PDB file of C-alpha atoms and ligand atoms in Angstrom:
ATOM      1  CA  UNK A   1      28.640 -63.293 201.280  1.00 91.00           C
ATOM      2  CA  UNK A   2      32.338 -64.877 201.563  1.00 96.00           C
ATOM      3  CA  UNK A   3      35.003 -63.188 202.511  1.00 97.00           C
ATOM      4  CA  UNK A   4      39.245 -63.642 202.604  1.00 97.00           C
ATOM      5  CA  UNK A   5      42.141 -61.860 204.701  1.00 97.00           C
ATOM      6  CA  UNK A   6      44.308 -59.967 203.045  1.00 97.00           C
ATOM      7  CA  UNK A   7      48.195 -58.463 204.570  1.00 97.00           C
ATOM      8  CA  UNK A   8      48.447 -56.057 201.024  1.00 94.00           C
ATOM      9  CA  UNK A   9      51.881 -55.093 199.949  1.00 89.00           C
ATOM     10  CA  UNK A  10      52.484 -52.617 202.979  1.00 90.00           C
ATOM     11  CA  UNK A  11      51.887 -54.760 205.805  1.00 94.00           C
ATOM     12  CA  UNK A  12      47.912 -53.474 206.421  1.00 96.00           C
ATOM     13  CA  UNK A  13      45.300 -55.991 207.287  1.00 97.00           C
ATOM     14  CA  UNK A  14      42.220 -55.863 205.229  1.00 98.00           C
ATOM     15  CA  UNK A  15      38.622 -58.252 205.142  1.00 98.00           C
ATOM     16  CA  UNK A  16      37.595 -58.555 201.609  1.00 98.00           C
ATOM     17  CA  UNK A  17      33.993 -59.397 201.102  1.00 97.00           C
ATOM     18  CA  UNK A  18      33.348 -60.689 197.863  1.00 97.00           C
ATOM     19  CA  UNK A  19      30.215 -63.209 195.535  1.00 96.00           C
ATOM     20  CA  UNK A  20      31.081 -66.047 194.318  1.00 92.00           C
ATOM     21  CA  UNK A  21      32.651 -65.539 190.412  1.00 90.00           C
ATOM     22  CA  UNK A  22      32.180 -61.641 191.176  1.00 94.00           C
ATOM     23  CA  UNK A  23      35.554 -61.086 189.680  1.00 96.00           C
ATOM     24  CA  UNK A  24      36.925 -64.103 187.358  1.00 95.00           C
ATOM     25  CA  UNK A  25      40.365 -64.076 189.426  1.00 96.00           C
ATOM     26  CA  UNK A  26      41.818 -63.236 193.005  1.00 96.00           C
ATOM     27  CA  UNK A  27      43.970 -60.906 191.434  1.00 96.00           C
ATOM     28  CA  UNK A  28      41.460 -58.840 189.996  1.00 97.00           C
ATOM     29  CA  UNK A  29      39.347 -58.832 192.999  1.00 97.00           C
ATOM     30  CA  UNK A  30      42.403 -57.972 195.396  1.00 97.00           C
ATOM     31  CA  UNK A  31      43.438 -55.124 192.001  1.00 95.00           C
ATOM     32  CA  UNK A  32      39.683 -53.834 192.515  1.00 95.00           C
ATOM     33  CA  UNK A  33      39.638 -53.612 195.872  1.00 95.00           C
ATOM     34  CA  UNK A  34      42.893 -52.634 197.239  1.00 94.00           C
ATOM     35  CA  UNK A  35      44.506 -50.647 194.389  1.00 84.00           C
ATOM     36  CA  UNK A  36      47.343 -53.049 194.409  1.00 82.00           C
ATOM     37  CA  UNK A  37      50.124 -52.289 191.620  1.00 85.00           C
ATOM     38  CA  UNK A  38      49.642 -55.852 190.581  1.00 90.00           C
ATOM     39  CA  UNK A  39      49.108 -58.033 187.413  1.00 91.00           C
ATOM     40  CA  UNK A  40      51.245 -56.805 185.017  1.00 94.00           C
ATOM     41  CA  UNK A  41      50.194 -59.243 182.808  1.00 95.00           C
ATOM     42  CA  UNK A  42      46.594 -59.430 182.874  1.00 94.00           C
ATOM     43  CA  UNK A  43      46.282 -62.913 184.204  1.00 95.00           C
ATOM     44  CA  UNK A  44      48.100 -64.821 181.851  1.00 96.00           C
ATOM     45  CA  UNK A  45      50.315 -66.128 184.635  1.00 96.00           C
ATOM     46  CA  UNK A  46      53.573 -65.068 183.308  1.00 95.00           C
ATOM     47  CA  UNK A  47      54.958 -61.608 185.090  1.00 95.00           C
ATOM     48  CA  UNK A  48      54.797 -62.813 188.338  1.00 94.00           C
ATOM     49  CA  UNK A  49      53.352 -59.343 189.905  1.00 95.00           C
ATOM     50  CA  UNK A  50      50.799 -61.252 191.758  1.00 96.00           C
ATOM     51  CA  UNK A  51      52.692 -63.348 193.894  1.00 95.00           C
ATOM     52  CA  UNK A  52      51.003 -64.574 197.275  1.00 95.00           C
ATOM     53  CA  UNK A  53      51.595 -66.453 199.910  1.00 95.00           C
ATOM     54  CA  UNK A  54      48.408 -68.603 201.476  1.00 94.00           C
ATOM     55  CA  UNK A  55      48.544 -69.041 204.951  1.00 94.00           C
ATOM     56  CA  UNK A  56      45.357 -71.028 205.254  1.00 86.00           C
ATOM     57  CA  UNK A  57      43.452 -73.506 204.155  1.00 78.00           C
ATOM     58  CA  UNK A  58      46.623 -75.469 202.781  1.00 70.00           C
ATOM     59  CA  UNK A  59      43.922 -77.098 200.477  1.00 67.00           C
ATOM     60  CA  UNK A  60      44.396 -73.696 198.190  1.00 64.00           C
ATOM     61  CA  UNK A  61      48.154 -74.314 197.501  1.00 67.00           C
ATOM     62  CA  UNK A  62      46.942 -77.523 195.529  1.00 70.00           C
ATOM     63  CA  UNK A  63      46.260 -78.070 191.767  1.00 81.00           C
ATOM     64  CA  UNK A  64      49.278 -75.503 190.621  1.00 88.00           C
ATOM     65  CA  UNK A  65      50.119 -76.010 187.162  1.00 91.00           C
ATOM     66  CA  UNK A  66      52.884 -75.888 185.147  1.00 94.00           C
ATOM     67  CA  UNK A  67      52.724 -72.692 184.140  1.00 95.00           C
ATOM     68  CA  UNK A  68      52.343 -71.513 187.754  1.00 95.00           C
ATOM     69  CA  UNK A  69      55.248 -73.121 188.962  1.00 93.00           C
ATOM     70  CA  UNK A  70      57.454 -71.759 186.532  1.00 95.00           C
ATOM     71  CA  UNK A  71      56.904 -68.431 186.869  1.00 95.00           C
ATOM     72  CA  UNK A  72      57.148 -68.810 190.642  1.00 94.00           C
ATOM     73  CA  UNK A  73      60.879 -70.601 190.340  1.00 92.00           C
ATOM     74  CA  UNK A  74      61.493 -67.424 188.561  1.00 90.00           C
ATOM     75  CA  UNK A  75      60.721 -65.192 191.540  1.00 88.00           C
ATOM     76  CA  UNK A  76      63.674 -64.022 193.748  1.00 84.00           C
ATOM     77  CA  UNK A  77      61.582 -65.324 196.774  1.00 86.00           C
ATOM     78  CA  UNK A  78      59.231 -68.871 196.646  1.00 87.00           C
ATOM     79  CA  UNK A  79      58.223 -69.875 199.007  1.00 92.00           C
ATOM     80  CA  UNK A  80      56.058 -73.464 199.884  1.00 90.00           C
ATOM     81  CA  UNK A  81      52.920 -71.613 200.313  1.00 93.00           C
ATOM     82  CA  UNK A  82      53.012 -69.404 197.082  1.00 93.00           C
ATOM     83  CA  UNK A  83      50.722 -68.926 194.465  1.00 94.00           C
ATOM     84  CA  UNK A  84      49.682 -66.995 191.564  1.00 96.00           C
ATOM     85  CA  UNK A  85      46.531 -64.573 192.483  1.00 96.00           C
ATOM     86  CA  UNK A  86      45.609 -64.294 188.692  1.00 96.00           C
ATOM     87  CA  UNK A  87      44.915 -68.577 188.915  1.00 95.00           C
ATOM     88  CA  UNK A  88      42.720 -68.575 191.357  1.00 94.00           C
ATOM     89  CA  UNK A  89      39.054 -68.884 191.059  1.00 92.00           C
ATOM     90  CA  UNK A  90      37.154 -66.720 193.483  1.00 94.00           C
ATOM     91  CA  UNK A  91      34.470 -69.194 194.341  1.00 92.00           C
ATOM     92  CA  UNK A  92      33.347 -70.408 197.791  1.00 92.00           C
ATOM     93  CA  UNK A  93      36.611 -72.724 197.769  1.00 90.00           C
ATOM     94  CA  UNK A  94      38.875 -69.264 198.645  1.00 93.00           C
ATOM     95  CA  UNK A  95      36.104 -68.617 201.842  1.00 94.00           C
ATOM     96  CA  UNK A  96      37.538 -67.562 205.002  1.00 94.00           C
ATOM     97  CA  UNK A  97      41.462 -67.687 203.009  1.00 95.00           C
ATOM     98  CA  UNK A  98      44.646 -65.589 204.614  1.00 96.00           C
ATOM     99  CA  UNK A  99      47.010 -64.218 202.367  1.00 96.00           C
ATOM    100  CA  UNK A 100      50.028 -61.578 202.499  1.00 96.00           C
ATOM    101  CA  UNK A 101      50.621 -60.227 198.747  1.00 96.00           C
ATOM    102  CA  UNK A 102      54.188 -60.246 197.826  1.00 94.00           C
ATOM    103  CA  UNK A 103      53.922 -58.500 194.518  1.00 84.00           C
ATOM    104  CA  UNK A 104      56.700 -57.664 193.109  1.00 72.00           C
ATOM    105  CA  UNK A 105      60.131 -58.670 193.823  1.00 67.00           C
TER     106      UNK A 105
HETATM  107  S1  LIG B   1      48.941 -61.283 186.672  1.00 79.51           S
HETATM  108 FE1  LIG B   1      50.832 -61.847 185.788  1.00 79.51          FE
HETATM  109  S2  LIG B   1      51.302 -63.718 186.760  1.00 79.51           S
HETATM  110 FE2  LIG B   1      49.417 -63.158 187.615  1.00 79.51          FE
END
């Protein structure tokens, strides 16, 4: 079993245990597990509602795409360490991960 830490949208602190490709996306496992009001958009990467920031590894803030990037220039807050929950796989390569979720701006 892997797991990630999670700050959710009102500052609590959750462990999420999860199996590898159990949910095809961090946002839908952190939707499914914490009720969060996010992904407007269904994963398509375009509304923006599932804004994180990763606080470790750094190795997860690689391989953003376009896409990605431009929705995230269009958020009123960007930071380095954000990311898009609905493009990231939830494999063994998001084990151990701490994120806050922004959400929405
Ligand atoms: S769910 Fe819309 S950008 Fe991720």
């Amino acid at each position: 079993m892997y797991y990630i830490s999670v700050i959710d949208s009102i500052g609590d602190h959750h462990v999420l245990e999860y199996k590898k490709y159990e949910y095809r996306t961090l946002m839908e496992l952190l939707v499914d597990k914490l009720f969060d009001d996010i992904g407007d958009c269904r994963g398509r990467g375009l509304c923006g509602t599932c804004h994180i920031r990763i606080y470790s590894p750094s190795s997860s803030l690689l391989f953003i795409n376009d896409l990605e990037k431009n929705t995230l220039n269009y958020q009123l807050e960007y930071y380095l360490n954000s990311r898009l929950a609905c493009q990231i796989t939830v494999d063994e390569h998001i084990h151990k991960m701490n994120i806050e979720i922004i959400g929405r701006d």
